[in-house]
Each structure stands twice: as structure tokens, then as C-alpha cells.
Coordinates of C-alpha atoms and ligand atoms in Angstrom, one line a residue:
X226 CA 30.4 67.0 160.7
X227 CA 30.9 64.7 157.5
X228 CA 31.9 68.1 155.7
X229 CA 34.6 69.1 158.5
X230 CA 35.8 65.3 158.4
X231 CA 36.3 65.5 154.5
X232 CA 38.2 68.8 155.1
X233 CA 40.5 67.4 157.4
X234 CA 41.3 64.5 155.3
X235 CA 42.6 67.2 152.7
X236 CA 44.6 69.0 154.8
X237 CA 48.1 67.5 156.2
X238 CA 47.3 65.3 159.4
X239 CA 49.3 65.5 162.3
X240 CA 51.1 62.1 163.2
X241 CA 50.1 61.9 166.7
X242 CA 46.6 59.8 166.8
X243 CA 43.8 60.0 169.1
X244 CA 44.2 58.0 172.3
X245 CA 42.4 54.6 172.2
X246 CA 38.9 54.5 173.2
X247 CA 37.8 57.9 172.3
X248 CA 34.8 58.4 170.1
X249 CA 34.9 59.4 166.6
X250 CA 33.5 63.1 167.8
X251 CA 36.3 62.8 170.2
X252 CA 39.2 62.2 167.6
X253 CA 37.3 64.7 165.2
X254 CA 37.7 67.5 167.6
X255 CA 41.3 66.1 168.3
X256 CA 42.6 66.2 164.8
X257 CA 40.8 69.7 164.2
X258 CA 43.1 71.4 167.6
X259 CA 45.7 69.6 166.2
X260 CA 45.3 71.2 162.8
X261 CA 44.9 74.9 164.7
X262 CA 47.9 74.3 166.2
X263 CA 50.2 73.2 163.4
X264 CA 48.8 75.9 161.5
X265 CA 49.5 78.2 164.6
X266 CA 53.1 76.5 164.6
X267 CA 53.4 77.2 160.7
X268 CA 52.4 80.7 161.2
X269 CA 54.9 81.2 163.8
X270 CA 57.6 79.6 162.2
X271 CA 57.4 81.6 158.9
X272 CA 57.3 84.7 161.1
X273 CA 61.0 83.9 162.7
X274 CA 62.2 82.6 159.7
X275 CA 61.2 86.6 158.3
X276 CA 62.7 88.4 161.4
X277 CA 65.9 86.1 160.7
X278 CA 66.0 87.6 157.2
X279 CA 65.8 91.1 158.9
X280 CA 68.8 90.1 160.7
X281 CA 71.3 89.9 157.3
X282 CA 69.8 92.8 155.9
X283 CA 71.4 96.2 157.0
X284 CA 68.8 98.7 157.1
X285 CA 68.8 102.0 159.4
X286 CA 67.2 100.9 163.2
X287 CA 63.9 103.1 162.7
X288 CA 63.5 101.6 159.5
X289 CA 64.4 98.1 160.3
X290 CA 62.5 98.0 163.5
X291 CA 59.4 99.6 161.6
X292 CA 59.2 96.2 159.1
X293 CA 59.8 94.3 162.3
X294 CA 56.5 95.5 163.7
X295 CA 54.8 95.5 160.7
X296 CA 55.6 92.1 160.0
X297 CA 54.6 91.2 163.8
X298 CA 51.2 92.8 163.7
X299 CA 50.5 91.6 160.0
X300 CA 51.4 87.9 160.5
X301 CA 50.0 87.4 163.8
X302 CA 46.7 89.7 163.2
X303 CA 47.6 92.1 166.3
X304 CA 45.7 95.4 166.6
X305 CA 48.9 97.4 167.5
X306 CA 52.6 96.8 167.3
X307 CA 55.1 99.3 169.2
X308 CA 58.6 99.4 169.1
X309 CA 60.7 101.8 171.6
X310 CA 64.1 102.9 172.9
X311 CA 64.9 102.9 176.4
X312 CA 67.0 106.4 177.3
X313 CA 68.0 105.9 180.8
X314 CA 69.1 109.1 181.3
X315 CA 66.0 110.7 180.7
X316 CA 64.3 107.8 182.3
X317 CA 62.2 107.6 178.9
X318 CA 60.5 105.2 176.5
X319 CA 60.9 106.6 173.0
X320 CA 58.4 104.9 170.0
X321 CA 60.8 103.9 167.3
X322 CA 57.9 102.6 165.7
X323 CA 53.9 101.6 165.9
X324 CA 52.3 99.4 163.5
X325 CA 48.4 99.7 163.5
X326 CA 45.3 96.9 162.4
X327 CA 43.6 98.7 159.6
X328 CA 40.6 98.5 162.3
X329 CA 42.8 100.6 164.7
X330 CA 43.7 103.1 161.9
X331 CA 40.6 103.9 160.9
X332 CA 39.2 104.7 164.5
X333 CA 41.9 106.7 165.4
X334 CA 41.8 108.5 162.3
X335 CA 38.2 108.9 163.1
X336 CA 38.9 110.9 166.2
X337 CA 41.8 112.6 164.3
X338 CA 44.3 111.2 166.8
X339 CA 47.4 109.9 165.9
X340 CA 49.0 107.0 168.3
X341 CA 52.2 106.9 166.3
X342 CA 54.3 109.6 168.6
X343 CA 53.3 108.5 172.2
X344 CA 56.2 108.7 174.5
X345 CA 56.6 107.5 178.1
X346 CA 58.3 109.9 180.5
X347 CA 59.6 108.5 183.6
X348 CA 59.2 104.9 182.6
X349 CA 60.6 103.8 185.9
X350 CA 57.7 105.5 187.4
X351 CA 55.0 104.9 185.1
X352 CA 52.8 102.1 186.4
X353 CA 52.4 99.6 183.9
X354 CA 55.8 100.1 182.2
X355 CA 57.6 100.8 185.3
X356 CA 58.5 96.5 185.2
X357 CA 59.6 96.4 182.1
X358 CA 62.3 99.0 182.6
X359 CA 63.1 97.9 186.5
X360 CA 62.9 94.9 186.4
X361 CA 63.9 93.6 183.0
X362 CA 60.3 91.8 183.0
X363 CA 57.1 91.2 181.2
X364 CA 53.9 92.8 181.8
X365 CA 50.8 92.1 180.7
X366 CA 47.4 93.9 181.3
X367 CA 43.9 93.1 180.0
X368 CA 42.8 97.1 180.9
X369 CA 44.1 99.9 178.4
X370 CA 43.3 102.0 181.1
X371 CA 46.5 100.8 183.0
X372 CA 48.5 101.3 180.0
X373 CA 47.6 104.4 178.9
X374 CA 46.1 106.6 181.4
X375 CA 47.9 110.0 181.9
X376 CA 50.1 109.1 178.2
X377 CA 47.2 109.9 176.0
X378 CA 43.8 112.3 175.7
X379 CA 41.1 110.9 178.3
X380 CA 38.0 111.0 175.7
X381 CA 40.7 109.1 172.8
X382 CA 41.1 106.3 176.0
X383 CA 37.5 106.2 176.5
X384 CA 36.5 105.3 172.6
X385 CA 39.3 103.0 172.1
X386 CA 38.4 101.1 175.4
X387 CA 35.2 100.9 174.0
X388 CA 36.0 100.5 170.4
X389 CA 39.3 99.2 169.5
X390 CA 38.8 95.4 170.4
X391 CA 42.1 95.3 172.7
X392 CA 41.5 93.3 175.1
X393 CA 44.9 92.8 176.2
X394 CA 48.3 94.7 176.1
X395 CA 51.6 92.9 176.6
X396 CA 55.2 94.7 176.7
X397 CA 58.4 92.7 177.1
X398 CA 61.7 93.9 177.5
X399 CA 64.2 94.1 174.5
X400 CA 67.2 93.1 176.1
X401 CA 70.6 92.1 175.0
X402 CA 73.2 90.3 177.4
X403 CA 71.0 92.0 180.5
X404 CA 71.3 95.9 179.2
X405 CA 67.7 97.2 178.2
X406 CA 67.9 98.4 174.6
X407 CA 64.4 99.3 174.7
X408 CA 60.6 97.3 175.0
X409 CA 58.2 95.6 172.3
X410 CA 54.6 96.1 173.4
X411 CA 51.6 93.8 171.9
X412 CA 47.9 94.8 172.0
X413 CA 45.6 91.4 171.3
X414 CA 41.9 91.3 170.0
X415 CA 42.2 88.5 172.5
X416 CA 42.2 87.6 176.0
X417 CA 45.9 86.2 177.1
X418 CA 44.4 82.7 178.4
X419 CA 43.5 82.2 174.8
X420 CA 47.2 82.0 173.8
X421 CA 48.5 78.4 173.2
X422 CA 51.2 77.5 175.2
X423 CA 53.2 77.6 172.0
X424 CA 52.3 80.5 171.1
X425 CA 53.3 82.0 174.1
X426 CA 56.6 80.2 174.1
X427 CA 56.9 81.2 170.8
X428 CA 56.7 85.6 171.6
X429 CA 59.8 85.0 173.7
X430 CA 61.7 83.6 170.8
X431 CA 60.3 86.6 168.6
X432 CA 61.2 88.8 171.1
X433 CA 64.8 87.6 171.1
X434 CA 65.2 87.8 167.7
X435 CA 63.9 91.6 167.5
X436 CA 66.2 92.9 170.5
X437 CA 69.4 91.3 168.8
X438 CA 68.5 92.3 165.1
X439 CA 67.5 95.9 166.6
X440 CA 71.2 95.9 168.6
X441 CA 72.7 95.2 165.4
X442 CA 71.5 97.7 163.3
X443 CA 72.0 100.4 165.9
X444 CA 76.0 98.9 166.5
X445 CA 76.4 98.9 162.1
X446 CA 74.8 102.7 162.7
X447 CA 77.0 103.6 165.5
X448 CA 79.9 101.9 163.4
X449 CA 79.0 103.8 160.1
X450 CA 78.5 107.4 162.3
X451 CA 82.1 106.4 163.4
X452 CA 83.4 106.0 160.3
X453 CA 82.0 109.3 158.5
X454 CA 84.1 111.1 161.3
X455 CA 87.3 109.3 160.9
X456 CA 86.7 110.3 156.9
X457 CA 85.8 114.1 158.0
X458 CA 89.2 114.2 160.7
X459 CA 90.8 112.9 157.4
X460 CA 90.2 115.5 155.4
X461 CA 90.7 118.5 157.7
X462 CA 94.1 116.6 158.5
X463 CA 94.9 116.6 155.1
X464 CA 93.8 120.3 154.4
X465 CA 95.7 121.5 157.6
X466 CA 98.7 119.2 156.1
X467 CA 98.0 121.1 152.4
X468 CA 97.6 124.4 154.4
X469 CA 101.3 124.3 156.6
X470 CA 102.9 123.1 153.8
X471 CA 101.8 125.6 151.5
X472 CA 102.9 128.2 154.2
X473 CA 106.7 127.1 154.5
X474 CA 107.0 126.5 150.7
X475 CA 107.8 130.2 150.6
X476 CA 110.1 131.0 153.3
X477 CA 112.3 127.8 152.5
X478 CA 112.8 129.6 148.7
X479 CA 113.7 132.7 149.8
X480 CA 116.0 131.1 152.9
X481 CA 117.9 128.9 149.7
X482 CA 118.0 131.9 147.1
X483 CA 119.6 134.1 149.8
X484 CA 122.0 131.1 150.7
X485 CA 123.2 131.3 146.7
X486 CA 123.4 134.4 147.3
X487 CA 125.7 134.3 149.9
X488 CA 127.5 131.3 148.2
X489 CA 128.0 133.5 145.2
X490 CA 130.4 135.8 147.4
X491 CA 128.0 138.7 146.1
X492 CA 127.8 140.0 149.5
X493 CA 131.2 139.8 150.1
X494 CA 134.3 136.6 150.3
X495 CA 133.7 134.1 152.3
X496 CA 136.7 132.5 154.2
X497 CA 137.3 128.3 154.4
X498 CA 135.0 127.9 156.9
X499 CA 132.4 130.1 156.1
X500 CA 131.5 128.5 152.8
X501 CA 131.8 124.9 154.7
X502 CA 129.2 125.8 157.0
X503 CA 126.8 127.8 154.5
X504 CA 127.1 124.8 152.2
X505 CA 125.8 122.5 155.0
X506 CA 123.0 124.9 155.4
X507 CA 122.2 125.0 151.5
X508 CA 122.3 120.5 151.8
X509 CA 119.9 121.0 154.6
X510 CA 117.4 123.5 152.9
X511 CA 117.3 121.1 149.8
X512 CA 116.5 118.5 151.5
X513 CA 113.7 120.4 153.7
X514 CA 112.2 121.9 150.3
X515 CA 111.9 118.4 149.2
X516 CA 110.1 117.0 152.2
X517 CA 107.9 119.9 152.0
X518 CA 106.9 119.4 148.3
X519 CA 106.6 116.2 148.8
X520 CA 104.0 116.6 151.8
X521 CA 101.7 119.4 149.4
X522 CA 102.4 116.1 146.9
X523 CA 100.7 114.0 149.4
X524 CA 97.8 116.2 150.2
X525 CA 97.3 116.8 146.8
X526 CA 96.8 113.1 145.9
X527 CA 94.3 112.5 149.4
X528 CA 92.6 115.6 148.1
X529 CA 92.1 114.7 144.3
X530 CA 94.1 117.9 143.8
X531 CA 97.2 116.6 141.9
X532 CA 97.1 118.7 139.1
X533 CA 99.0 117.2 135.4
X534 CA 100.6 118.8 132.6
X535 CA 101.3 116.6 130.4
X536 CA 103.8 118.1 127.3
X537 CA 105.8 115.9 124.5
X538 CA 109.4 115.8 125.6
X539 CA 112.2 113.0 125.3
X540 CA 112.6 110.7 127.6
X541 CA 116.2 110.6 127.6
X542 CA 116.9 114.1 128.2
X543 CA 114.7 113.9 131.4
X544 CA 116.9 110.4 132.6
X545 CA 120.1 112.2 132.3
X546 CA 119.1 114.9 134.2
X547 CA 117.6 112.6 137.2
X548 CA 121.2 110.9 136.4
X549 CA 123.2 113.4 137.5
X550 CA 121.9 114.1 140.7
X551 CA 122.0 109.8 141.7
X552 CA 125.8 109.7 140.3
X553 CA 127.4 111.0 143.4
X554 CA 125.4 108.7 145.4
X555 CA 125.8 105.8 143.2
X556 CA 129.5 106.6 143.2
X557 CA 129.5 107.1 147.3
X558 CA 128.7 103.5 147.7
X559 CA 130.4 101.8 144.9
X560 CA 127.3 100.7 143.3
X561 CA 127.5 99.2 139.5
X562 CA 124.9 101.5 137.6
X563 CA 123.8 100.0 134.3
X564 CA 121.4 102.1 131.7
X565 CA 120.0 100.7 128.6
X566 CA 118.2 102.8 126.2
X567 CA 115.8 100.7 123.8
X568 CA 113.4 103.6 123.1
X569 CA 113.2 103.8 119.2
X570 CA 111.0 106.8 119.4
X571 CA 112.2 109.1 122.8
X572 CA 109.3 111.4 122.9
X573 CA 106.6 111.1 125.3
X574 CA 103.9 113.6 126.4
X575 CA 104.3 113.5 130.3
X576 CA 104.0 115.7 133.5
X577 CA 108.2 116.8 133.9
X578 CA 107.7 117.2 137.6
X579 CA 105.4 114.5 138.4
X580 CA 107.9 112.0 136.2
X581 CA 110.9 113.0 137.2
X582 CA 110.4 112.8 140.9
X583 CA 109.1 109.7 140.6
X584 CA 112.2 108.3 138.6
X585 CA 114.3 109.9 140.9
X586 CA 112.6 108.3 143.7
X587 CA 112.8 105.0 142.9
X588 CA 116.5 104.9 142.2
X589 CA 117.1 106.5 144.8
X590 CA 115.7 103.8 146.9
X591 CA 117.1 101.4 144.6
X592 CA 120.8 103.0 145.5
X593 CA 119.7 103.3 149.2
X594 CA 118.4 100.0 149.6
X595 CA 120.8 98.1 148.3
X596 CA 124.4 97.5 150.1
X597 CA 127.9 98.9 148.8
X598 CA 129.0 97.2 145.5
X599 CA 125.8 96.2 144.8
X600 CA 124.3 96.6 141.3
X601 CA 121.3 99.1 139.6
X602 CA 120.1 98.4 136.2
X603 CA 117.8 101.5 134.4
X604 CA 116.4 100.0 131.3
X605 CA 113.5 101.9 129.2
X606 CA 112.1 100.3 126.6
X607 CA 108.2 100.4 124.7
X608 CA 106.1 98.3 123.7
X609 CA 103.0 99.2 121.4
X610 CA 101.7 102.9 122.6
X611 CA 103.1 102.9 126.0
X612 CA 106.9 103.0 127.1
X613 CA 108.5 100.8 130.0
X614 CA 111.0 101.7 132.5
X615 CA 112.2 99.3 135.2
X616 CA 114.8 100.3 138.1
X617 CA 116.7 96.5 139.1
X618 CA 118.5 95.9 142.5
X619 CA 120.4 93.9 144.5
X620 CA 119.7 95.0 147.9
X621 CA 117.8 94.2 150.6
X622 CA 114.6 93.5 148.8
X623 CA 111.2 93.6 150.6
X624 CA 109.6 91.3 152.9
X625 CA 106.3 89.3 151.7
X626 CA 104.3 90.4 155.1
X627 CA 105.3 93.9 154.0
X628 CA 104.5 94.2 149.8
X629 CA 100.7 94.5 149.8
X630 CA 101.5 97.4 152.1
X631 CA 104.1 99.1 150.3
X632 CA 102.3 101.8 148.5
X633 CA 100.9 102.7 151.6
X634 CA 101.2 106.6 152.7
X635 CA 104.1 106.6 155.7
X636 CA 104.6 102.6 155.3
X637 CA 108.7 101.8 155.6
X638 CA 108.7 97.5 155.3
X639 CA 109.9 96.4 158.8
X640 CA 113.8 95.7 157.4
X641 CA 114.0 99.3 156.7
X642 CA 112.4 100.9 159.4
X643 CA 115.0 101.9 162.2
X644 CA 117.9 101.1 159.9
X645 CA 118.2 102.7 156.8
X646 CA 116.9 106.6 156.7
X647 CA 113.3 107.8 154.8
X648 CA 110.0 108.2 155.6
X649 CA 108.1 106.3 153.9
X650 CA 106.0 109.7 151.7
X651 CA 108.3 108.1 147.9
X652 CA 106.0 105.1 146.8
X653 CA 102.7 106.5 148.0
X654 CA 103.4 109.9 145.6
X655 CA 105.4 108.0 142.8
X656 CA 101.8 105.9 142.4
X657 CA 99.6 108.9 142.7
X658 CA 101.9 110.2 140.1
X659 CA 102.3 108.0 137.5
X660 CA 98.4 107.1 138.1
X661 CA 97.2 110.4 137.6
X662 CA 99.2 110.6 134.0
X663 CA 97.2 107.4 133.2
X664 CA 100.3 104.7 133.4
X665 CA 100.7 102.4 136.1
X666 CA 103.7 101.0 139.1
X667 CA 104.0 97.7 140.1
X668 CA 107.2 95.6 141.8
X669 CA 108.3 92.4 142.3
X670 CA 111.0 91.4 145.2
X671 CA 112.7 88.9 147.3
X672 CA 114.1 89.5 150.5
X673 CA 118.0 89.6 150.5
X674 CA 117.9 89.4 147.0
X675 CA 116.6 92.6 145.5
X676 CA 113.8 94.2 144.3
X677 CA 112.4 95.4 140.6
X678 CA 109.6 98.7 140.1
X679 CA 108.3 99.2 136.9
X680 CA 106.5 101.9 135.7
X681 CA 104.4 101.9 132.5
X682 CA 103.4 105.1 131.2
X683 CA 100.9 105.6 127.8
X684 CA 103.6 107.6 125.1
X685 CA 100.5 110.4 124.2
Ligands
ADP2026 P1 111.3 105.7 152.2 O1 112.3 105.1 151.3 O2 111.5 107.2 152.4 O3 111.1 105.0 153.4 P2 109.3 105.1 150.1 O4 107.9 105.4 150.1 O5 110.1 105.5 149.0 O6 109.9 105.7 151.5 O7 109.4 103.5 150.3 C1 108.6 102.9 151.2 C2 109.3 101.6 151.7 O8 109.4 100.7 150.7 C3 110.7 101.8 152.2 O9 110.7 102.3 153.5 C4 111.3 100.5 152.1 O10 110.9 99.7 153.2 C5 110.6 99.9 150.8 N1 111.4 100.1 149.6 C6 111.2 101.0 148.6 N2 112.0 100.8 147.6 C7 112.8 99.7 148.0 C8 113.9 99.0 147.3 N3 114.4 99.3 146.1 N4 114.4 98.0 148.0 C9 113.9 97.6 149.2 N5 112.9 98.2 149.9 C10 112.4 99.2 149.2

């Protein structure tokens, strides 16, 4: 008694003291339960302060629900740990996972059985799991008999009734908001009357935590199955996108070379009208062709198929080529057009097509976007290895809520859509673009004031 009295005085005393008038055995055998049952309240704590660190990780459910139970049954010494699913459509309990005692392991592997695939087939039905599932309740049985008779081989029941130490089982429910995700069953070395009544509070708390870390894992799991199909219908729209396009590229050439042809007169004069109305029809097919080559443009880039090659050319040249073909809109809407030249050196290895639709692009929104008699300033200049060009305007500019957005594939800013003509493919292919030749796009604007792109490009 003097030795256990000593040992108590080491360890941390609990602050409630004895009531008056007891005996020193009394207060002895006091302060020793109290001591079981802070260490009991230690143990437990630590345990849900574990399963609450479960809760942040995210882990697949089986394997998440498989350190839950091995956690459970190591902490609180249990002989057997089962986690399962509840599938009420096939009335079934599925084990997620089992966690054995190394006691339990060893006799089952000693009858080479195995209790980790166990299911329960009409778990409404099935006597003592029948609660659980019905009645969203706890059951709790000191006869394995009850539990397992009919689930598992009769001579297995027989030596782990006689061997394994159980001497109760206990499944609860795993329920979140009311729906039965599935049941937690506990098999003790001890008898349930043994359980503190904190302990016993305690499993319901454990319990709640398991059912919503489990839900979570399997709604992040159900989020991330989700997500791999959205990225799979992506792709087969895109090749389907890559695939049409591909297949009216042709006919639109031949439809426009047989238009020229027809233009040409060299099937014959055309009167007045004639040409008027072929010429419409040539406008059209241009502007089709480009739409298409700018959708294979688009798949490309969602692919990872745009394909670049680069060759040394002068800048210059390309400009007054894209320049000719803005004039007459430039012109159309009385638009002052300023171009400044400060390249010292004008060659620059690029992609001709990629760059020049890209240039093209953004003065043509510059042009489109910006009201009659407005102004649009082309400057190139370099700096170090790379060269600069920036398209100025004064137009309508683009709103805050819209410019993180802008690059966007199909994104007009909401003072375009519905007013001004496009459809929103430039931007998303001018970055692609100029990002697959190494150089970079960027903008700065302000609503009713104008708007500024520049594009960097490396000169080799
Ligand atoms: P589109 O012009 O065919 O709509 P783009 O991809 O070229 O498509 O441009 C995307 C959107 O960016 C446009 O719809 C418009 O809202 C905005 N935008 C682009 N350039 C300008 C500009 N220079 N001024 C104002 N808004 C612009």
C-alpha cells in the first residue's frame, strides 16, 4: 500500500479530493479510480484529437477508413475493428475495412481463415445488424454467436467463441444528417458493464467523428470522379471540335478558289450584278475560312497540338502586310492610325502565321472597339534580346470585373457582348500563340478610356 501511495504522489493528482471522513484506504482507492479514469480520459482524448487529424487529410475512403480502425483498435486495445458501407439497394453491409488484435490475427491465421472480407447480405434481415440499418440504432451483444452465425464457417465461430477473448460485440450506425452511410462494429476483451460512463459517452463522439470524416472522403472522391469526366468530355469535345473543323477546311478552299475563278471572268463575263453578288459570296467565305482556322487554332492549343515554325524574317515586312488589310477598316471609321518603327535591327525568327494573326487580331479589336474618330497607335520597339510591340486605343476599354477573364476561350467583357460583333476565339489564340513562340501578352485598360496589349516576343 505505501508503494501504490508513493506511486500516486508521482503521477498528476486529480483536483477533486476525497469526501471528509473517509479512511486513508478509502481516499487511496479514490485517488487510484481517479487516476484510471483521467488516464482513460487522456487516452480518449488523444484518440479524437487523431481522428480530427484524419478529417484535414484527403486520403481515398478505404484507405482513410482503414487508419481510422486501426487507430480505434490500437489505441483503445480492441480485439477487432470493422468498418462497412451500407448499399441499400442491395440491402447489404460491405467491410471497408477490419482491423485485428495481434491475438485475433494469429488465431485466425491458425485456422487459415481470413475475417477481413465478411459481408452481410440482407442487413435489414440479419438478426443482430438488422437495428443498426432499420432503425438507425446501436446494438450490442455479449454472444458472437448472434453476430456471426450464418456470416461465417460454423467450426471458425466455434474456436473464436472459445478462443478469441470477445466477450462483447458492439455496432453503431455511421450516420450523417439521418442517411446511413454505413456501421462501425467494436468487439471488447471486455464485458460492456465494465465501460466507464465516460468511456461510453466517449464511443458516441468517436463514432461521430468517423461517419463525417468517412462522408468526406467519399464527397472529395465523388467530387474528383466528377471532375476526371468533365476533363475526359473536354477532350472528346475538343477532338470532335479539331475533327469538324478539319473536315470543312477543305470544302471552304475549293468553294473560294472556284469563286476567283468565277471572279476572274475565266468562265465567261459576268454582268453588274453578277460580280456584286459573287463578291458578297467571296466576303462571306473569307470570313467562314477564318472562323474555321481559327476553331482548328483553338483545338490545337486545348490539345497541346499547336505546332511552330519559327524562321528569321523582318518585322516590318510582316506589319505592312497585316496593314493593308486594317486600312480599309481604319479608314471606314475615321480612325487616326499612328505607326512608329523603333526596331534598329528588323529581323526576328518567328512563326509567320501564328504572328501575324495575332497582330492582326489585336488591331483589329483595337479598330473595332474603339468609336469613329478615335485613335490607334502601333509602336515596335526592342529592348535587349526580345522586341516589343504595343497596339494603343481609345475605345471602349474593358471593365475591371471582366480583365482577369479576358484571355478566356469564348469570353466577350460584358460592354461588348450584345453590341459590338465577335466571338470572343482572338485573345484566347493570340496568347496560345505568342506563348507557344516563347514571348508573352499582357494589357492594361480603363473603361471609356481605352485599352493597351502588348506583346513581347524573344528576337531568336
Ligand atoms: P472578340 O473580339 O471576337 O469578341 P477576342 O477574343 O478578340 O474576341 O476578345 C475578347 C474580348 O475582349 C472582346 O469580346 C472584348 O470584350 C475584349 N476586348 C478585346 N480587345 C479589346 C479592345 N481593344 N478594347 C476593348 N475590349 C477589347
Amino acid at each position: 500500500m505505501i508503494s501504490l501511495l508513493k506511486k500516486l504522489r508521482h503521477q498528476r493528482a486529480p483536483t477533486a479530493t476525497a469526501p471528509t471522513g473517509d479512511g486513508p484506504n478509502e481516499l487511496v482507492e479514490n485517488l487510484y479510480k481517479k487516476n484510471m479514469e483521467l488516464s482513460v480520459k487522456n487516452k480518449t482524448l488523444s484518440l479524437l484529437s487523431k481522428l480530427y487529424e484524419f478529417g484535414v487529410l484527403t486520403l481515398e475512403p478505404k484507405e482513410l477508413a482503414t487508419r481510422i480502425a486501426t487507430t480505434v483498435q490500437t489505441d483503445l486495445n480492441f480485439e477487432m475493428v470493422n468498418i462497412y458501407l451500407f448499399d441499400k439497394d442491395a440491402d447489404t453491409l460491405t467491410p471497408l475495412t477490419v482491423a485485428l488484435s495481434e491475438r485475433l490475427t494469429k488465431l485466425t491465421e491458425k485456422n487459415g481463415a481470413t475475417l477481413q472480407q465478411i459481408p452481410i447480405p440482407r442487413a435489414s434481415h440479419q438478426k443482430f445488424f438488422q437495428q443498426v440499418v432499420n432503425r438507425k440504432t446501436q446494438n450490442i451483444t455479449h454472444n458472437m454467436q448472434e453476430v456471426w452465425s450464418g456470416l461465417m464457417d460454423a467450426k471458425l465461430l466455434q474456436t473464436l467463441t472459445a478462443q478469441s477473448n470477445i466477450r462483447t460485440t458492439l455496432i453503431h450506425p455511421l450516420t450523417v444528417e439521418n442517411k446511413i452511410l454505413g456501421a462501425i462494429m467494436f468487439a471488447l476483451n471486455r464485458d460492456y458493464d465494465t465501460l466507464t460512463h465516460f468511456e461510453k459517452e466517449s464511443e458516441k463522439s468517436i463514432v461521430n467523428i468517423i461517419a463525417l470524416t468517412l462522408e468526406k472522403a467519399f464527397l472529395y472522391k465523388q467530387l474528383e470522379d466528377a471532375n476526371a469526366n468533365l476533363k475526359e468530355l473536354d477532350h472528346q469535345k475538343d477532338e470532335l471540335l479539331s475533327m469538324v473543323s478539319h473536315q470543312l477546311a477543305a470544302p471552304v478552299t475549293a468553294i473560294k478558289w472556284y469563286i476567283e475563278l468565277l471572279l476572274d471572268e475565266d468562265m465567261g463575263e459576268l454582268n453588274k450584278e453578277q460580280k456584286t453578288q459573287i463578291n458578297t459570296m467571296q466576303n462571306l467565305t473569307a470570313n467562314l475560312s477564318e472562323l474555321i482556322s481559327m476553331i482548328l487554332d483553338v483545338s490545337r492549343i486545348q490539345l497541346g497540338r499547336m505546332k511552330v515554325e519559327k524562321q528569321k524574317m523582318p518585322l516590318p515586312k510582316l506589319i505592312d502586310e497585316i496593314l493593308e488589310v486594317i486600312k480599309p477598316k481604319v479608314s471606314e471609321k475615321k480612325i487616326k492610325f499612328e505607326y512608329s518603327n523603333k526596331l534598329k535591327q528588323p529581323d526576328v525568327a518567328l512563326d509567320k502565321r501564328l504572328t501575324r494573326m495575332t497582330i492582326e487580331n489585336l488591331l483589329t479589336n483595337a479598330v473595332k472597339y474603339t468609336p469613329e474618330k478615335g485613335k490607334v497607335t502601333l509602336t515596335l520597339e526592342e529592348e535587349a534580346n526580345t522586341v516589343r510591340i504595343t497596339v494603343s486605343d481609345t475605345g471602349i476599354g474593358i471593365p475591371k470585373e471582366d480583365q482577369d477573364k479576358i484571355f478566356g476561350k469564348l469570353f466577350r467583357a460584358s460592354n461588348a457582348r450584345d453590341k459590338i460583333d465577335g466571338n470572343g476565339f482572338g485573345l484566347f489564340v493570340a496568347k496560345g500563340a505568342i506563348e507557344s513562340q516563347g514571348g508573352s501578352i499582357s494589357f492594361s485598360s480603363e473603361q471609356n478610356k481605352g485599352t493597351t496589349f502588348i506583346v513581347t516576343l524573344p528576337r531568336e
